[in-house]
Coordinates of C-alpha atoms and ligand atoms in Angstrom, one line a residue:
X355 CA -28.4 -7.0 -11.4
X356 CA -24.6 -7.5 -10.6
X357 CA -22.5 -4.8 -12.3
X358 CA -18.9 -5.7 -13.3
X359 CA -16.1 -3.2 -12.8
X360 CA -12.6 -2.4 -14.1
X361 CA -9.6 -0.3 -13.2
X362 CA -10.2 2.5 -15.7
X363 CA -7.2 4.6 -14.9
X364 CA -4.3 4.9 -12.5
X365 CA -2.0 7.7 -11.3
X366 CA 0.8 8.3 -8.7
X367 CA 2.5 11.2 -7.0
X368 CA 5.8 10.7 -5.4
X369 CA 7.7 13.4 -3.6
X370 CA 10.8 14.3 -5.5
X371 CA 13.3 14.1 -2.6
X372 CA 15.3 10.8 -2.8
X373 CA 16.8 9.5 0.5
X374 CA 19.5 7.0 -0.3
X375 CA 20.9 4.3 2.0
X376 CA 24.3 6.1 1.9
X377 CA 22.6 9.2 3.5
X378 CA 21.0 7.1 6.2
X379 CA 24.5 5.7 7.0
X380 CA 25.3 9.2 8.4
X381 CA 22.1 9.3 10.5
X382 CA 22.2 5.9 12.3
X383 CA 24.6 2.9 12.8
X384 CA 23.8 1.0 9.6
X385 CA 25.2 0.3 6.1
X386 CA 24.0 0.3 2.6
X387 CA 25.0 -3.4 2.4
X388 CA 22.9 -4.4 5.5
X389 CA 19.9 -2.6 4.2
X390 CA 20.1 -4.0 0.7
X391 CA 20.8 -7.6 1.9
X392 CA 18.1 -7.6 4.6
X393 CA 15.4 -5.6 2.9
X394 CA 16.2 -5.1 -0.8
X395 CA 15.7 -1.3 -0.3
X396 CA 18.3 1.1 -1.9
X397 CA 16.4 4.4 -1.7
X398 CA 13.0 5.9 -0.7
X399 CA 11.1 9.1 -1.3
X400 CA 10.7 11.6 1.6
X401 CA 8.1 14.4 1.7
X402 CA 9.0 17.9 2.8
X403 CA 8.2 19.0 6.3
X404 CA 5.2 21.1 5.0
X405 CA 3.7 18.2 3.1
X406 CA 0.8 16.2 4.5
X407 CA -0.7 12.9 3.2
X408 CA -3.6 14.7 1.3
X409 CA -1.0 16.9 -0.5
X410 CA 0.4 13.7 -2.1
X411 CA -2.9 12.0 -2.7
X412 CA -4.7 15.0 -4.4
X413 CA -2.3 15.1 -7.4
X414 CA -2.4 11.3 -7.6
X415 CA -6.2 11.4 -7.8
X416 CA -6.0 14.1 -10.5
X417 CA -3.5 12.0 -12.5
X418 CA -5.7 8.8 -12.2
X419 CA -8.8 10.7 -13.4
X420 CA -6.9 12.2 -16.3
X421 CA -5.6 8.7 -17.2
X422 CA -9.2 7.4 -17.0
X423 CA -10.6 10.3 -19.0
X424 CA -13.0 11.0 -16.1
X425 CA -13.8 14.5 -14.9
X426 CA -13.4 15.0 -11.1
X427 CA -17.1 15.8 -11.0
X428 CA -18.0 12.3 -12.2
X429 CA -16.4 10.7 -9.2
X430 CA -19.2 9.5 -6.9
X431 CA -17.2 8.0 -4.1
X432 CA -13.7 8.7 -2.8
X433 CA -12.0 6.0 -0.6
X434 CA -8.6 6.8 0.9
X435 CA -6.4 4.1 2.4
X436 CA -3.8 5.5 4.9
X437 CA -2.1 4.9 8.2
X438 CA -0.7 8.4 8.3
X439 CA -3.8 10.6 8.2
X440 CA -3.7 14.4 8.0
X441 CA -5.6 14.8 11.2
X442 CA -7.5 12.6 13.7
X443 CA -10.6 14.1 12.2
X444 CA -11.9 14.8 9.6
X445 CA -10.8 12.0 7.4
X446 CA -7.9 12.4 5.0
X447 CA -10.4 11.8 2.2
X448 CA -12.2 15.0 3.1
X449 CA -8.9 16.9 3.1
X450 CA -8.2 15.5 -0.4
X451 CA -11.6 16.8 -1.4
X452 CA -10.7 20.2 0.0
X453 CA -7.3 20.2 -1.9
X454 CA -9.2 19.3 -5.1
X455 CA -12.1 21.6 -4.5
X456 CA -14.6 18.8 -4.7
X457 CA -18.0 19.0 -3.0
X458 CA -20.6 16.3 -2.8
X459 CA -19.4 12.7 -3.3
X460 CA -19.0 10.5 -0.2
X461 CA -15.4 10.5 1.1
X462 CA -14.0 8.2 3.7
X463 CA -10.8 6.7 5.0
X464 CA -10.0 3.0 5.2
X465 CA -7.7 2.1 8.0
X466 CA -6.1 -1.3 7.4
X467 CA -2.4 -0.4 7.4
X468 CA -0.6 -1.7 4.4
X469 CA -3.6 -3.7 3.4
X470 CA -5.7 -0.6 3.2
X471 CA -5.8 -0.2 -0.6
X472 CA -6.9 -3.8 -1.2
X473 CA -9.5 -3.4 1.5
X474 CA -10.7 -0.2 -0.2
X475 CA -10.8 -2.0 -3.6
X476 CA -12.9 -4.7 -2.1
X477 CA -15.4 -2.0 -0.9
X478 CA -15.3 -0.2 -4.2
X479 CA -16.2 -3.5 -5.9
X480 CA -19.1 -4.1 -3.5
X481 CA -20.4 -0.6 -4.1
X482 CA -20.3 -0.9 -7.9
X483 CA -21.6 -4.5 -8.0
X484 CA -24.6 -3.4 -5.9
X485 CA -25.3 -0.4 -8.2
X486 CA -24.6 2.0 -5.3
X487 CA -21.7 3.7 -7.2
X488 CA -20.4 3.9 -10.8
X489 CA -17.0 5.7 -10.5
X490 CA -15.0 5.1 -7.3
X491 CA -11.6 6.6 -6.7
X492 CA -9.6 4.2 -4.7
X493 CA -6.6 6.2 -3.4
X494 CA -3.8 5.6 -0.9
X495 CA -1.1 7.8 0.5
X496 CA 1.4 7.9 3.3
X497 CA 3.9 10.2 4.9
X498 CA 5.6 7.5 6.8
X499 CA 8.7 9.7 7.3
X500 CA 6.7 11.7 9.9
X501 CA 5.9 8.6 12.1
X502 CA 9.2 6.9 12.2
X503 CA 11.9 7.4 14.7
X504 CA 14.9 8.6 12.7
X505 CA 17.2 7.4 15.5
X506 CA 15.9 3.8 15.4
X507 CA 17.8 1.8 12.7
X508 CA 15.5 -1.1 13.0
X509 CA 12.6 0.9 11.5
X510 CA 13.8 4.1 9.9
X511 CA 15.5 2.4 6.9
X512 CA 12.3 0.6 5.9
X513 CA 9.7 3.2 5.0
X514 CA 9.0 5.8 2.4
X515 CA 6.4 8.4 1.3
X516 CA 4.1 8.5 -1.7
X517 CA 0.6 8.2 -3.1
X518 CA -1.4 6.5 -5.8
X519 CA -4.9 6.3 -7.0
X520 CA -7.0 4.2 -9.3
X521 CA -10.4 5.0 -10.9
X522 CA -12.6 1.9 -10.6
X523 CA -15.7 2.0 -12.7
X524 CA -18.7 0.0 -13.7
X525 CA -18.2 -1.7 -17.1
X526 CA -20.1 -3.7 -19.7
X527 CA -16.9 -5.7 -20.4
X528 CA -17.7 -9.2 -19.3
X529 CA -14.1 -10.3 -19.1
X530 CA -12.9 -7.5 -16.7
X531 CA -12.9 -7.1 -13.0
X532 CA -12.3 -9.2 -9.9
X533 CA -12.1 -12.9 -10.5
X534 CA -11.8 -13.7 -6.8
X535 CA -10.8 -12.0 -3.6
X536 CA -10.6 -12.5 0.2
X537 CA -9.8 -10.3 3.2
X538 CA -9.3 -10.9 6.9
X539 CA -7.8 -9.6 10.1
X540 CA -6.5 -10.9 13.5
X541 CA -6.8 -8.1 16.0
X542 CA -5.1 -10.2 18.7
X543 CA -1.8 -9.3 16.9
X544 CA -2.4 -5.5 17.0
X545 CA 0.7 -4.9 19.1
X546 CA 3.3 -6.4 16.8
X547 CA 3.1 -3.2 14.7
X548 CA 1.5 0.0 15.9
X549 CA 1.8 3.6 16.8
X550 CA 1.0 3.6 20.5
X551 CA 0.1 7.2 21.2
X552 CA -1.9 10.0 19.7
X553 CA -5.3 8.2 19.8
X554 CA -7.8 7.8 22.7
X555 CA -5.8 5.0 24.3
X556 CA -2.9 7.3 24.9
X557 CA -3.6 10.9 24.0
X558 CA -0.6 13.1 23.2
X559 CA 1.1 14.4 26.3
X560 CA 4.6 15.5 27.3
X561 CA 5.1 11.9 28.6
X562 CA 4.1 10.2 25.3
X563 CA 6.5 12.5 23.4
X564 CA 9.3 11.8 25.9
X565 CA 8.7 8.1 25.5
X566 CA 8.7 8.3 21.7
X567 CA 5.3 6.7 21.6
X568 CA 4.2 8.6 18.5
X569 CA 6.3 6.6 16.1
X570 CA 6.2 3.1 14.6
X571 CA 6.7 0.3 17.2
X572 CA 7.4 -3.0 15.6
X573 CA 8.5 -6.5 16.4
X574 CA 10.2 -7.0 13.0
X575 CA 10.7 -10.8 13.3
X576 CA 7.1 -11.5 14.3
X577 CA 5.8 -9.2 11.5
X578 CA 8.0 -11.0 9.0
X579 CA 6.7 -14.4 9.9
X580 CA 3.1 -13.4 10.0
X581 CA 3.4 -11.5 6.7
X582 CA 4.7 -14.5 4.8
X583 CA 2.1 -16.8 6.4
X584 CA -0.9 -14.4 5.8
X585 CA 0.0 -13.3 2.3
X586 CA 0.8 -16.8 1.0
X587 CA -2.3 -18.4 2.5
X588 CA -4.6 -15.6 1.3
X589 CA -3.0 -15.5 -2.2
X590 CA -3.3 -19.3 -2.6
X591 CA -7.0 -19.2 -1.5
X592 CA -7.7 -16.4 -4.0
X593 CA -6.2 -18.4 -6.9
X594 CA -8.1 -21.5 -5.8
X595 CA -11.4 -19.5 -5.7
X596 CA -10.7 -18.2 -9.2
X597 CA -9.9 -21.8 -10.4
X598 CA -6.4 -20.7 -11.4
X599 CA -3.0 -22.3 -10.9
X600 CA 0.1 -20.2 -10.0
X601 CA 1.4 -20.4 -13.5
X602 CA -1.9 -18.9 -14.9
X603 CA -0.8 -15.6 -13.1
X604 CA 0.6 -13.1 -15.6
X605 CA 1.7 -10.7 -12.9
X606 CA 1.9 -10.9 -9.1
X607 CA 2.2 -7.6 -7.1
X608 CA 2.8 -8.4 -3.5
X609 CA 2.9 -5.7 -0.8
X610 CA 6.4 -4.1 -1.0
X611 CA 7.8 -4.3 2.5
X612 CA 10.9 -6.3 2.2
X613 CA 12.4 -8.3 -0.8
X614 CA 12.8 -11.4 1.5
X615 CA 9.2 -11.3 2.5
X616 CA 8.2 -10.9 -1.2
X617 CA 10.5 -13.8 -2.3
X618 CA 9.3 -16.1 0.5
X619 CA 5.7 -15.4 -0.3
X620 CA 6.2 -15.8 -4.1
X621 CA 7.9 -19.1 -3.7
X622 CA 5.2 -20.5 -1.3
X623 CA 2.5 -19.4 -3.7
X624 CA 4.4 -20.8 -6.7
X625 CA 4.2 -17.9 -9.1
X626 CA 7.4 -17.8 -11.4
X627 CA 10.0 -15.2 -10.3
X628 CA 9.9 -13.3 -13.6
X629 CA 6.2 -12.7 -13.1
X630 CA 6.6 -10.7 -9.9
X631 CA 6.7 -6.9 -10.0
X632 CA 8.7 -5.0 -7.4
X633 CA 9.3 -1.4 -6.6
X634 CA 10.7 -1.9 -3.1
X635 CA 14.4 -1.1 -4.1
X636 CA 13.4 2.4 -5.2
X637 CA 10.5 3.3 -2.9
X638 CA 10.9 1.2 0.3
X639 CA 7.7 0.4 2.1
X640 CA 5.0 3.0 1.3
X641 CA 2.5 1.1 3.4
X642 CA -1.0 1.3 1.9
X643 CA 0.3 3.0 -1.3
X644 CA 2.7 0.3 -2.3
X645 CA 0.3 -1.8 -4.3
X646 CA -1.3 1.0 -6.4
X647 CA 2.1 2.6 -7.0
X648 CA 3.4 -0.8 -8.3
X649 CA 0.2 -1.4 -10.3
X650 CA 0.7 2.0 -12.0
X651 CA 4.4 1.5 -12.7
X652 CA 3.7 -2.0 -14.0
X653 CA 1.1 -0.6 -16.4
X654 CA 3.4 2.3 -17.5
X655 CA 6.2 -0.3 -18.1
X656 CA 3.9 -2.2 -20.5
X657 CA 3.7 -5.2 -18.2
X658 CA -0.1 -5.3 -18.1
X659 CA -2.1 -6.2 -21.1
X660 CA -5.9 -6.5 -21.5
X661 CA -7.0 -9.9 -20.3
X662 CA -4.0 -10.5 -18.0
X663 CA -4.6 -12.1 -14.7
X664 CA -3.0 -10.1 -11.9
X665 CA -2.6 -11.3 -8.4
X666 CA -2.4 -8.7 -5.7
X667 CA -1.7 -9.6 -2.1
X668 CA -1.0 -7.7 1.1
X669 CA -0.6 -7.7 4.8
X670 CA -0.4 -4.9 7.4
X671 CA -0.9 -3.6 10.9
X672 CA -3.9 -5.1 12.6
X673 CA -2.9 -7.7 11.6
X674 CA -4.8 -7.4 8.3
X675 CA -4.4 -9.3 5.0
X676 CA -6.2 -9.5 1.6
X677 CA -5.7 -10.9 -1.9
X678 CA -7.4 -10.0 -5.1
X679 CA -7.2 -11.7 -8.6
X680 CA -8.0 -9.1 -11.2
X681 CA -8.6 -9.6 -14.9
X682 CA -6.9 -6.6 -16.5
Ligands
UT7_291 O1 4.4 -3.3 6.2 C1 4.8 -4.0 7.3 C2 6.0 -3.3 7.9 N1 7.0 -4.0 8.5 C3 7.7 -5.1 7.9 O2 7.5 -5.5 6.9 C4 8.9 -5.5 8.7 C5 9.1 -7.0 8.6 N2 10.4 -7.4 9.2 C6 11.5 -7.2 8.5 O3 11.5 -6.8 7.4 C7 12.8 -7.7 9.2 O4 12.5 -8.3 10.3 C8 13.8 -6.5 9.4 C9 14.3 -5.9 8.1 C10 13.0 -5.4 10.2 C11 14.9 -6.9 10.2 O5 15.6 -7.9 9.5 P1 16.1 -9.3 10.3 O6 16.9 -10.1 9.3 O7 14.9 -9.9 10.9 O8 17.1 -8.7 11.4 P2 17.0 -8.8 13.0 O9 15.8 -8.0 13.5 O10 17.0 -10.3 13.3 O11 18.3 -8.2 13.4 C12 19.6 -8.7 13.1 C13 20.6 -7.8 13.6 C14 20.4 -7.2 15.0 O12 21.6 -7.1 15.6 P3 22.1 -8.1 16.8 O13 21.0 -8.1 17.8 O14 22.1 -9.5 16.1 O15 23.4 -7.6 17.2 C15 19.8 -5.8 14.8 O16 20.1 -4.9 15.8 O17 20.7 -6.6 12.7 C16 20.6 -5.4 13.5 N3 19.9 -4.4 12.8 C17 20.6 -3.6 11.9 N4 21.9 -3.5 11.6 C18 22.2 -2.6 10.7 C19 18.6 -4.1 12.7 N5 18.4 -3.1 11.9 C20 19.6 -2.7 11.4 C21 20.1 -1.8 10.4 N6 21.4 -1.7 10.1 N7 19.2 -0.9 9.8

């Protein structure tokens, strides 16, 4: 028997410290005007030096479970999407368990960059559909501020920190769940966006630190082009598989990297502008956490009603991409 599933609850946790473009003006040679015009970002949240990714995710998971009316003990699988793990091992998901005092349920990380949360949602759906799980927490969190070079104006203005989680549960509702989805990757493009050192290719050494090889390295133009191509192709395919037209979409939530990427993708897919939800101006690019943060904020703002068709689409390091059409 195939079990359907629904997003039963959502929660976020954002560090309180706001870093504005004006403050960044005093750190690197940039301007509020350049950042707003080229990216749409006005401010972002920054975690304190003592905060790790699991410190942000744990309260987001608590909030999502509370929203879902689910006790932490009822969670049977914990998936965590992140590019900024607490440690090389164990997984950040296990650190989240440690923070929450949870023992027992399977816990694992999904490493797919900014696409990580949609990849994890795809896995949650498969686990529930097959009867392997009933209540999956699909979480994402990033402390991007610890992996950017704060002297590099091409990257430091783009990213922010934060976390979000959703409780995805089996349901008897026949009209809920995923109407269509797809995911993919092109590993030949791995080097257009990556953190070169700290793993087994280049373990940390005095040299890698001197070379600044532990921070985001990115070919911005190439990422921009690939992002628009990957997200628009994948989103169109998902709509087609769900037998929907762009105007059937009640809300589109694209990955929040850059307002120009969002706008180019939206117009290629054909979803009306007023049906796109954005958080990029306030939070910047929170990598894997951007989509669940936006989903939670859209819900809180009353923009999601039962039965709505929601189009989620993302791209990220890898290169990875994925799109999901949800019936809310
Ligand atoms: O989740 C995925 C993460 N990554 C992305 O999504 C990034 C995708 N790429 C982008 O969003 C854009 O390519 C950027 C925002 C990174 C750059 O925007 P752009 O319009 O592609 O600018 P550009 O790289 O072509 O640079 C134009 C100029 C350059 O100066 P010159 O060489 O023309 O003199 C840059 O040095 O703008 C300069 N520049 C800046 N100026 C002021 C680059 N960054 C800044 C800055 N402030 N922060």
